[in-house]
PDB file of C-alpha atoms and ligand atoms in Angstrom:
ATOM      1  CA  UNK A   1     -31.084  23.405  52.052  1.00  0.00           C
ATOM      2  CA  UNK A   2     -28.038  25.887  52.508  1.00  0.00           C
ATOM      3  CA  UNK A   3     -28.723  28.099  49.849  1.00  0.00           C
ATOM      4  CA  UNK A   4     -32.176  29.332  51.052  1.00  0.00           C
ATOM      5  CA  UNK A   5     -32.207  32.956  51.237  1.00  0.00           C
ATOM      6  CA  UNK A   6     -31.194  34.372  54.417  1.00  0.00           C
ATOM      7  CA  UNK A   7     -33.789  35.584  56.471  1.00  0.00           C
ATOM      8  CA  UNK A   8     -31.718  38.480  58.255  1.00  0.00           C
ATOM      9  CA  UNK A   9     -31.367  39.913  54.650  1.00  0.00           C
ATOM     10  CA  UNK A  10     -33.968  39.193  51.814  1.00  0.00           C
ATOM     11  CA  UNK A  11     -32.948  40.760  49.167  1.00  0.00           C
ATOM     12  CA  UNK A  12     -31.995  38.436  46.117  1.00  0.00           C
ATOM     13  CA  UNK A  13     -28.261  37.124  45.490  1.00  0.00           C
ATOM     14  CA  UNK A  14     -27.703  38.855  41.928  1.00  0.00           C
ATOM     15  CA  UNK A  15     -25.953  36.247  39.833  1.00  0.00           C
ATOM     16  CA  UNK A  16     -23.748  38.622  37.231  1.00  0.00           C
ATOM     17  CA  UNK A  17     -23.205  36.745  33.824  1.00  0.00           C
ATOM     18  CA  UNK A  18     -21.187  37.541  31.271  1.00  0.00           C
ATOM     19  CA  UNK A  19     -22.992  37.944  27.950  1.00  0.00           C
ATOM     20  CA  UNK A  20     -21.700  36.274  24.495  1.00  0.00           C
ATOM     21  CA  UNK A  21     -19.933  33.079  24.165  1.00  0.00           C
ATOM     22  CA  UNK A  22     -19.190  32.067  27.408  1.00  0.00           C
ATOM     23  CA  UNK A  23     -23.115  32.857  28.524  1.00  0.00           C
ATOM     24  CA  UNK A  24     -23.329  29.347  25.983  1.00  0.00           C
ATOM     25  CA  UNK A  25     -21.118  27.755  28.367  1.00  0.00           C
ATOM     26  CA  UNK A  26     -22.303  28.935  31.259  1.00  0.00           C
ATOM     27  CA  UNK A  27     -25.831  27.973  30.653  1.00  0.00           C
ATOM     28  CA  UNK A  28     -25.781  24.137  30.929  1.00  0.00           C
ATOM     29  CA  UNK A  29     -23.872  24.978  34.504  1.00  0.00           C
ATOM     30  CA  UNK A  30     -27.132  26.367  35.484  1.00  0.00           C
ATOM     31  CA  UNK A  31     -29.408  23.478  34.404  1.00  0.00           C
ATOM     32  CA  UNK A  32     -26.941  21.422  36.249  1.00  0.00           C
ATOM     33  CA  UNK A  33     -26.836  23.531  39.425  1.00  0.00           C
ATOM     34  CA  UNK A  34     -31.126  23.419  39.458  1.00  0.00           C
ATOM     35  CA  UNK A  35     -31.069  27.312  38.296  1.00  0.00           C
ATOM     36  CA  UNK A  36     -33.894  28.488  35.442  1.00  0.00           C
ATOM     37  CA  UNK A  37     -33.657  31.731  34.535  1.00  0.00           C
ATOM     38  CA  UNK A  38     -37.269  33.113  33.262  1.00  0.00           C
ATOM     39  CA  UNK A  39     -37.530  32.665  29.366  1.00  0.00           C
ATOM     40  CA  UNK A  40     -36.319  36.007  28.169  1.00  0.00           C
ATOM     41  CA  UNK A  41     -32.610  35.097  29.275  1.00  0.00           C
ATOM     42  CA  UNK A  42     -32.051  32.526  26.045  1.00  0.00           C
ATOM     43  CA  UNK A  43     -33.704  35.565  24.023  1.00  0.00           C
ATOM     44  CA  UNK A  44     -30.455  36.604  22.739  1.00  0.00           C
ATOM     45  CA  UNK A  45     -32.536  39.811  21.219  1.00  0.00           C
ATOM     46  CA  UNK A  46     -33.931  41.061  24.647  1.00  0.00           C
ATOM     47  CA  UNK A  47     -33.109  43.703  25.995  1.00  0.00           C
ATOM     48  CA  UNK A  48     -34.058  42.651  29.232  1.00  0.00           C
ATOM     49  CA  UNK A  49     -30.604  42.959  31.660  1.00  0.00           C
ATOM     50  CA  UNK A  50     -32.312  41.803  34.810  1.00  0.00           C
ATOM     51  CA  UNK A  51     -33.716  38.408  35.166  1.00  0.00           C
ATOM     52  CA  UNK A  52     -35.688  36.250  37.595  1.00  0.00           C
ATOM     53  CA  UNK A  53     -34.931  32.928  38.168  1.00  0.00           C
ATOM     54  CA  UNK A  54     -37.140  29.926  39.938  1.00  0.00           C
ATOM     55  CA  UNK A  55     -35.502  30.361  43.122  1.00  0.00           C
ATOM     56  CA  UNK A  56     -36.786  33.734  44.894  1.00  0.00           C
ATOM     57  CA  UNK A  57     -33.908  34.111  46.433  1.00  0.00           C
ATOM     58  CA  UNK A  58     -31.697  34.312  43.145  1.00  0.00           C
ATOM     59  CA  UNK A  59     -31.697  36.870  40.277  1.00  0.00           C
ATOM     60  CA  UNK A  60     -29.407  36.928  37.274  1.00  0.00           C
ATOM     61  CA  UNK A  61     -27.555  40.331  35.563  1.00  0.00           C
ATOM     62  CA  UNK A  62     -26.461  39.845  32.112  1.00  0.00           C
ATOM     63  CA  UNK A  63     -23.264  42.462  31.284  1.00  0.00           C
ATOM     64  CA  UNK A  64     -20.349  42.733  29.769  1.00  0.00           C
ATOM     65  CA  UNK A  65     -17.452  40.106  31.098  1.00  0.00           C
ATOM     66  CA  UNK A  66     -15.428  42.880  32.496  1.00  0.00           C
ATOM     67  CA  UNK A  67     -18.246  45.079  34.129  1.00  0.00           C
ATOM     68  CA  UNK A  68     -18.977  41.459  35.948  1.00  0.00           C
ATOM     69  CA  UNK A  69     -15.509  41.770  38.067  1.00  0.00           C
ATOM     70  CA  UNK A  70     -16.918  45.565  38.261  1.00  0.00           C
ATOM     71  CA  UNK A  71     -20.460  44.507  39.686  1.00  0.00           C
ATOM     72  CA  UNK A  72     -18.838  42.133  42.182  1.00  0.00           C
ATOM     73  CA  UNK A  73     -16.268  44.032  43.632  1.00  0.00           C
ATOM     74  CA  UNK A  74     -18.561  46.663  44.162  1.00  0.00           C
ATOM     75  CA  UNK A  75     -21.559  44.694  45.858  1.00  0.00           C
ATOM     76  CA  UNK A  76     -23.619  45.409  43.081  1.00  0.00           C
ATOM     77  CA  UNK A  77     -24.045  41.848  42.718  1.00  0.00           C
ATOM     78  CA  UNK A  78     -23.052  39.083  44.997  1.00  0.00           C
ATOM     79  CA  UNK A  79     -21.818  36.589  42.976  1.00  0.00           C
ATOM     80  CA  UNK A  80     -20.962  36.249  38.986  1.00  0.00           C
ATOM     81  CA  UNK A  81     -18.186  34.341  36.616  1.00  0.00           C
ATOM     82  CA  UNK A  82     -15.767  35.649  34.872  1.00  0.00           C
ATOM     83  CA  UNK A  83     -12.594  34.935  33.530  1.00  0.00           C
ATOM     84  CA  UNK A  84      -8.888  35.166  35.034  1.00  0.00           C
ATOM     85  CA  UNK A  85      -7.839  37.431  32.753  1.00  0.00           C
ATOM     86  CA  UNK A  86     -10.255  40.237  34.223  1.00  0.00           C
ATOM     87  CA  UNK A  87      -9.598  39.145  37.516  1.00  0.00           C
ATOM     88  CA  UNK A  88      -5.531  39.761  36.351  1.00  0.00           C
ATOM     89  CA  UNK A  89      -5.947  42.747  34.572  1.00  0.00           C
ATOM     90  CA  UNK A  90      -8.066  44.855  37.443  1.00  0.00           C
ATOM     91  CA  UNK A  91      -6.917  42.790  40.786  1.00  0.00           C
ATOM     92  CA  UNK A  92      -9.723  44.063  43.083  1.00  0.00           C
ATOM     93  CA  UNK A  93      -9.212  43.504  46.489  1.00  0.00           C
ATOM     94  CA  UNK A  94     -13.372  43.059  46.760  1.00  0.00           C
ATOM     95  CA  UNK A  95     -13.666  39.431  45.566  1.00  0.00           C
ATOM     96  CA  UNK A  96     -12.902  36.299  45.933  1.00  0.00           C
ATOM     97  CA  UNK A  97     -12.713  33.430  43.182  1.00  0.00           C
ATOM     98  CA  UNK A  98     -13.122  30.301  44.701  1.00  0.00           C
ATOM     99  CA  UNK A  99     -13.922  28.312  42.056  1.00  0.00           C
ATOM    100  CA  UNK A 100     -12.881  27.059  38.562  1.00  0.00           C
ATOM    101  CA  UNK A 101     -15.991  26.200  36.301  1.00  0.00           C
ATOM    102  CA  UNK A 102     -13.778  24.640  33.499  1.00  0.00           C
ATOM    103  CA  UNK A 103     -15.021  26.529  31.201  1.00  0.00           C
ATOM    104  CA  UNK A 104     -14.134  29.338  28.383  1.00  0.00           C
ATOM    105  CA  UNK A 105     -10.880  27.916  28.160  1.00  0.00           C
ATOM    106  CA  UNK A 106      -8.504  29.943  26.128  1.00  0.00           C
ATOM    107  CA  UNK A 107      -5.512  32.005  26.584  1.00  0.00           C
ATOM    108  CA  UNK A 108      -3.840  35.685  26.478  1.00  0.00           C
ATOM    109  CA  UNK A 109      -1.149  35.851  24.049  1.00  0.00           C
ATOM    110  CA  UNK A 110       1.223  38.020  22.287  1.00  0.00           C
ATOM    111  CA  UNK A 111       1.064  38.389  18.209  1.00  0.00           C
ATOM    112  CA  UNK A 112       2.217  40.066  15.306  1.00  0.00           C
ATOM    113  CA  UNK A 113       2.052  40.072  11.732  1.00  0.00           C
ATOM    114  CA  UNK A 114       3.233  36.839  10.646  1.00  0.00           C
ATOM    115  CA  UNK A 115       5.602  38.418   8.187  1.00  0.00           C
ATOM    116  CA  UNK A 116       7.363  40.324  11.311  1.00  0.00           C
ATOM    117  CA  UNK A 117       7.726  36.808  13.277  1.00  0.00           C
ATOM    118  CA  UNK A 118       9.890  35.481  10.658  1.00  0.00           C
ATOM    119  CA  UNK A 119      12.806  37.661  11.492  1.00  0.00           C
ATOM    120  CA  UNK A 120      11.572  38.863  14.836  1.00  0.00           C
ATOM    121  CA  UNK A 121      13.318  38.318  18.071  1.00  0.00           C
ATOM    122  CA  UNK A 122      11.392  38.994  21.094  1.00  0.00           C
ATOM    123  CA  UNK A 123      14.904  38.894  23.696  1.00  0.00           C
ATOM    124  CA  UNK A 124      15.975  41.841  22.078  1.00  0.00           C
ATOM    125  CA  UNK A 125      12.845  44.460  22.440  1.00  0.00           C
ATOM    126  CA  UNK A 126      13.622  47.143  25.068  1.00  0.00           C
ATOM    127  CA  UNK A 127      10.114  48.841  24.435  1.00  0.00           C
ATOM    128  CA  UNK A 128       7.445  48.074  22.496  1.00  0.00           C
ATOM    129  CA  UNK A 129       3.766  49.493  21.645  1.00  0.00           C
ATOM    130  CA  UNK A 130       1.357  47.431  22.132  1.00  0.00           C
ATOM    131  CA  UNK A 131      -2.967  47.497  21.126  1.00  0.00           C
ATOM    132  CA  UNK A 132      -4.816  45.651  23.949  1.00  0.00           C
ATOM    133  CA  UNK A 133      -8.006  45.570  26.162  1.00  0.00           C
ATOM    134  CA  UNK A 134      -5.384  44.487  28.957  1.00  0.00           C
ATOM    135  CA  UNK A 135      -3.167  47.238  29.734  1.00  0.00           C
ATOM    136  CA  UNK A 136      -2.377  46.354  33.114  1.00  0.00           C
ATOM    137  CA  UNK A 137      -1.664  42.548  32.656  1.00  0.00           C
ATOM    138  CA  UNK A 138       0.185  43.537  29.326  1.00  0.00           C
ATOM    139  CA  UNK A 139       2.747  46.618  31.212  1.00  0.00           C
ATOM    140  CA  UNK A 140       3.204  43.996  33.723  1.00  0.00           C
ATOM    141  CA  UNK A 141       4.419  41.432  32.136  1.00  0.00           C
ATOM    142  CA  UNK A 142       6.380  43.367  29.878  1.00  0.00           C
ATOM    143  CA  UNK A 143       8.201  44.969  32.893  1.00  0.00           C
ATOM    144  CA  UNK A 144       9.077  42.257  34.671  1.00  0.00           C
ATOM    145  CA  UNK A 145      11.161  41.256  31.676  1.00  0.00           C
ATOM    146  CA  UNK A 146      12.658  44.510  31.622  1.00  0.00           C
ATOM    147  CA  UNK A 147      10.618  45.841  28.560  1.00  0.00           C
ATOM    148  CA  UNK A 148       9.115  48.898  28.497  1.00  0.00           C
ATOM    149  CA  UNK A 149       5.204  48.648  26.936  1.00  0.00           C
ATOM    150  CA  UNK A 150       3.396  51.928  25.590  1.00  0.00           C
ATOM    151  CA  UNK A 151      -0.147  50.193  25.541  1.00  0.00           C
ATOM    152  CA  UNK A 152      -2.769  51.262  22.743  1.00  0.00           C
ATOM    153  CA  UNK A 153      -6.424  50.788  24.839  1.00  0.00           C
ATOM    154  CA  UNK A 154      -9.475  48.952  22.423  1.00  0.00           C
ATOM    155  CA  UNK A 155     -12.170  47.507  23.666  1.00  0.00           C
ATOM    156  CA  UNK A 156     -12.281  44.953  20.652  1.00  0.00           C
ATOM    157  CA  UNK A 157     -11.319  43.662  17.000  1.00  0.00           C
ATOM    158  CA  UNK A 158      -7.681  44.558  18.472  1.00  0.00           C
ATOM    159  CA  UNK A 159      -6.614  42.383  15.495  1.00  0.00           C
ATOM    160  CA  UNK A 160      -7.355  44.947  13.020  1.00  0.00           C
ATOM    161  CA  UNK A 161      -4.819  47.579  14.988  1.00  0.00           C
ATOM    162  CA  UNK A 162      -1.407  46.419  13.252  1.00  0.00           C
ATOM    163  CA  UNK A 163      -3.048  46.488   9.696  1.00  0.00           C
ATOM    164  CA  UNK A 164      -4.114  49.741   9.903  1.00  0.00           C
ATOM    165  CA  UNK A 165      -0.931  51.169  11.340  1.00  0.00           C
ATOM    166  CA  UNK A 166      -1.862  51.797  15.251  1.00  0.00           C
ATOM    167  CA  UNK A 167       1.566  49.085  16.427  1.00  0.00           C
ATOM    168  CA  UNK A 168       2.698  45.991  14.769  1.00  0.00           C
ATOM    169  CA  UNK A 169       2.070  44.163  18.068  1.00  0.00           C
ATOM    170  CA  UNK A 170      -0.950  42.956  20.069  1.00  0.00           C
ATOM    171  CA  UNK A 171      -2.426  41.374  23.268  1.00  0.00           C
ATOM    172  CA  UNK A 172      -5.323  39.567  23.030  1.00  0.00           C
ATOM    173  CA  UNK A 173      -7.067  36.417  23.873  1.00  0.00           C
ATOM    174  CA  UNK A 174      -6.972  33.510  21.447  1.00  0.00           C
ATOM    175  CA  UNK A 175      -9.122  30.436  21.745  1.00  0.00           C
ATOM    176  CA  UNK A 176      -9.262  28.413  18.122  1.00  0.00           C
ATOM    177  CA  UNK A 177      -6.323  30.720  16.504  1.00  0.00           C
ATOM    178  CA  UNK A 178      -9.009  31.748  13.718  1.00  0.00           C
ATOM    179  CA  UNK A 179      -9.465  35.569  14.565  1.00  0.00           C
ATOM    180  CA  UNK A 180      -5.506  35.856  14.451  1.00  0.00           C
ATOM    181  CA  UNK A 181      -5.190  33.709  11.500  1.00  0.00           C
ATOM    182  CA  UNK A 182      -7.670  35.815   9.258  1.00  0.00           C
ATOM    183  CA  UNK A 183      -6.046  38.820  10.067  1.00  0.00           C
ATOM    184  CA  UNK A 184      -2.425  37.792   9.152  1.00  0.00           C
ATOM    185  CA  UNK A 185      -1.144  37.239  12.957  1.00  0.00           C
ATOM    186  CA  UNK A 186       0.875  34.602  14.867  1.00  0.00           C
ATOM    187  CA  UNK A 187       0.773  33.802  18.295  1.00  0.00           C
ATOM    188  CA  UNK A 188       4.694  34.346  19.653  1.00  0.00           C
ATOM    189  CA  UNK A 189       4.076  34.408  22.859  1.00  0.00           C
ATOM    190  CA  UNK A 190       1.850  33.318  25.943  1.00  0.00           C
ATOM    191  CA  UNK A 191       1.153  35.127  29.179  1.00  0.00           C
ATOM    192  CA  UNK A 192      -1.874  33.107  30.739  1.00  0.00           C
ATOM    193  CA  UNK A 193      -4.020  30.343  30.544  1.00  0.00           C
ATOM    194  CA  UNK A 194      -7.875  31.595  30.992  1.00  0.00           C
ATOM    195  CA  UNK A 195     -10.784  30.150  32.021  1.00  0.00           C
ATOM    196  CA  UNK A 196     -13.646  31.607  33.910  1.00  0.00           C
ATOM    197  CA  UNK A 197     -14.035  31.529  37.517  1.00  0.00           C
ATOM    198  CA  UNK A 198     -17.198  31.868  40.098  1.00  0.00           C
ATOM    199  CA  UNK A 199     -16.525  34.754  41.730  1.00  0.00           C
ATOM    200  CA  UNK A 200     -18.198  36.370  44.946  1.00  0.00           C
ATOM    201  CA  UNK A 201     -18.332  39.582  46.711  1.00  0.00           C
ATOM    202  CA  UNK A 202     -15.502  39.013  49.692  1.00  0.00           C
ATOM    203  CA  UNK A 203     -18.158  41.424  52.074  1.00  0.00           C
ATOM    204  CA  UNK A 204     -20.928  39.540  50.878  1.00  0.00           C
ATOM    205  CA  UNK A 205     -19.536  36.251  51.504  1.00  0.00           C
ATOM    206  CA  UNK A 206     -19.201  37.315  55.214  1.00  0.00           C
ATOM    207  CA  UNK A 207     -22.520  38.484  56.147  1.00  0.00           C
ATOM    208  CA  UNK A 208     -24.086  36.216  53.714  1.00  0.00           C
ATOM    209  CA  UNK A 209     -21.877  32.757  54.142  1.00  0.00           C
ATOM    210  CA  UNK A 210     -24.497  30.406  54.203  1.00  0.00           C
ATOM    211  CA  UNK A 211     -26.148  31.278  50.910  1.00  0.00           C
ATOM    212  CA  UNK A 212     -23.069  32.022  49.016  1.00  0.00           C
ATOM    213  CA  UNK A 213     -21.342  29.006  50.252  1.00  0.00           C
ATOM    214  CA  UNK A 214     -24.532  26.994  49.145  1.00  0.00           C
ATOM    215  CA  UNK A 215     -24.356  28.178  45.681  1.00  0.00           C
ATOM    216  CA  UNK A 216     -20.544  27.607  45.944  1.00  0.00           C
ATOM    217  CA  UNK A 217     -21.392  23.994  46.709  1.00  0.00           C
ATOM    218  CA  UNK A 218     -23.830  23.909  44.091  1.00  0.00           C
ATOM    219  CA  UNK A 219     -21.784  25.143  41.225  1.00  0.00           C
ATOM    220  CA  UNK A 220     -18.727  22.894  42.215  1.00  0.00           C
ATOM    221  CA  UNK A 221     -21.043  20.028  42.235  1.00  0.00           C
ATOM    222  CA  UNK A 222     -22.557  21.144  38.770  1.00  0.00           C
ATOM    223  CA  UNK A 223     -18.907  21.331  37.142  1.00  0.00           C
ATOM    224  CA  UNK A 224     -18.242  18.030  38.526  1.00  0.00           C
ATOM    225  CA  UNK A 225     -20.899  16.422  37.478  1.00  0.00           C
ATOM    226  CA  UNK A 226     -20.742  17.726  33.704  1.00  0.00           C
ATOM    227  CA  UNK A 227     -16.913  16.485  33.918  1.00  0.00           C
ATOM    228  CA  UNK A 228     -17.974  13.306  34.847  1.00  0.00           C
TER     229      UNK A 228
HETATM  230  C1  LIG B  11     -12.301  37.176  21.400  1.00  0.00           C
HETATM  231  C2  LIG B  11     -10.899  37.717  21.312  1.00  0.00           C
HETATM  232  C3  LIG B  11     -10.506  37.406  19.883  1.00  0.00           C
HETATM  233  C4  LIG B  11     -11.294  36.158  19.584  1.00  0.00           C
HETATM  234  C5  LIG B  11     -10.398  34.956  19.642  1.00  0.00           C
HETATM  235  O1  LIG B  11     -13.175  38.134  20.925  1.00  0.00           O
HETATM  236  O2  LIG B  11     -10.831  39.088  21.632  1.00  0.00           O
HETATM  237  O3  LIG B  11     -10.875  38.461  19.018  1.00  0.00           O
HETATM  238  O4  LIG B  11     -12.316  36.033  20.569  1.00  0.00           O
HETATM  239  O5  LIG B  11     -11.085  33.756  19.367  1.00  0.00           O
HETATM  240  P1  LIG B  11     -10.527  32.732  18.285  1.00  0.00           P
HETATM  241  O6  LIG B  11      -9.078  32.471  18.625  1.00  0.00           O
HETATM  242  O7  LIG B  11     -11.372  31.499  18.482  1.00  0.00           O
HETATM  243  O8  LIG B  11     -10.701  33.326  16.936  1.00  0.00           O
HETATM  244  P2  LIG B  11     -14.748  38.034  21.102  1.00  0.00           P
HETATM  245  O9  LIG B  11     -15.351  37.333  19.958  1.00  0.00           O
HETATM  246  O10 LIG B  11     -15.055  37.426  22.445  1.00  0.00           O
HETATM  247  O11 LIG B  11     -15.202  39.532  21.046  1.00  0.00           O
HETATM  248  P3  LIG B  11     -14.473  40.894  21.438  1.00  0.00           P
HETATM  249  O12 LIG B  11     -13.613  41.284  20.262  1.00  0.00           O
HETATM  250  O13 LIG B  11     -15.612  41.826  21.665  1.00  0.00           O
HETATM  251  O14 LIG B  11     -13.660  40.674  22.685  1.00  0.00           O
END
């Protein structure tokens, strides 16, 4: 099998996942792809962060989605998934996302009160200030439109920034519209389609091709069969 470990280095593959919603998506992948993590990891109260899986050669991280991209480009781990809108927003130069699971489908999008989009007209901002956990995706796309964005950086519940006075504008991700909708916001605008990737340490995937191409295989074989 290609995706035994690698006898010139036999140290574990660390699988990074991201914790949360997409971990519920993620985890019928695994099933599919032959991976069992030990029983802790559906324990959504442990506090366990490391976990061993029934291959010897594979052990599972469970962070944050954007300390994934982190733990990746750095080597930390070897492989993980997370979406294209971390890979947009910190473009590290350390990994490589070769595949598309299909899953955590959503999308980053511009909104505002819904009170401002009825006489708002987006061609005619020259700058605008903006509450997002993407201030590198969000200054980009605003420049390359010719707008200059002053970008307000949370980590979450960005939705409650234009109620309580930080901007009347955010960037965020929207999936079924609800968080936006309880919180008096429109969508008026979007920059990307996300959905989460496998990703893999470009070093790594070097000196380590055949088991990271194995589990490449795997996974696209996994997402292919639960399309099917
Ligand atoms: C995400 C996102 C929105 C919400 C959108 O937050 O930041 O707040 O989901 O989903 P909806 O369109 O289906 O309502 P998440 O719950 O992942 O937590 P976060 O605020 O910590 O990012």
């Amino acid at each position: 099998m290609t995706n035994e470990p690698d006898m010139s280095d036999p140290s574990p593959i660390i699988l990074a996942l991201p914790k949360g919603r997409i971990l519920k998506e993620v985890r019928p992948l695994l099933t599919q792809a032959g991976i069992e993590p030990e029983p802790d990891f559906d324990d959504s109260a442990s506090r366990k962060l490391q976990f061993e899986t029934n291959h010897p050669g594979l052990k599972i991280i469970r962070v944050r989605s954007f300390d994934v991209a982190t733990f990746v480009a750095f080597g930390g781990a070897q492989m993980g998934v997370c979406g294209n809108d971390v890979l947009m927003e910190f473009d590290y130069d350390g990994i490589y996302a070769p595949l598309d699971l299909d899953i955590g489908h959503c999308r980053l999008s511009i909104a505002e009160p819904k009170e401002l989009s009825a006489t708002d007209d987006p061609r005619r901002w020259s700058h605008v200030r903006v509450a997002t956990k993407y201030p590198n995706i969000t200054s980009r796309h605003f420049a390359a439109r010719g707008v200059q964005a002053e970008c307000i950086k949370l980590n979450g519940a960005m939705e409650l920034a234009p109620a309580l006075g930080l901007c009347r504008r955010i960037v965020d991700l929207v999936s079924t519209g609800a968080t936006l909708k309880a919180n008096g916001l429109v969508e008026i605008e979007q920059i990307a389609d996300v959905t989460s990737r496998l990703v893999v340490n470009r070093a790594a995937f070097k000196t380590r091709s055949v088991e990271l191409s194995g589990w490449i295989d795997r996974f696209r074989e996994s997402v292919d069969a639960l399309a099917a």
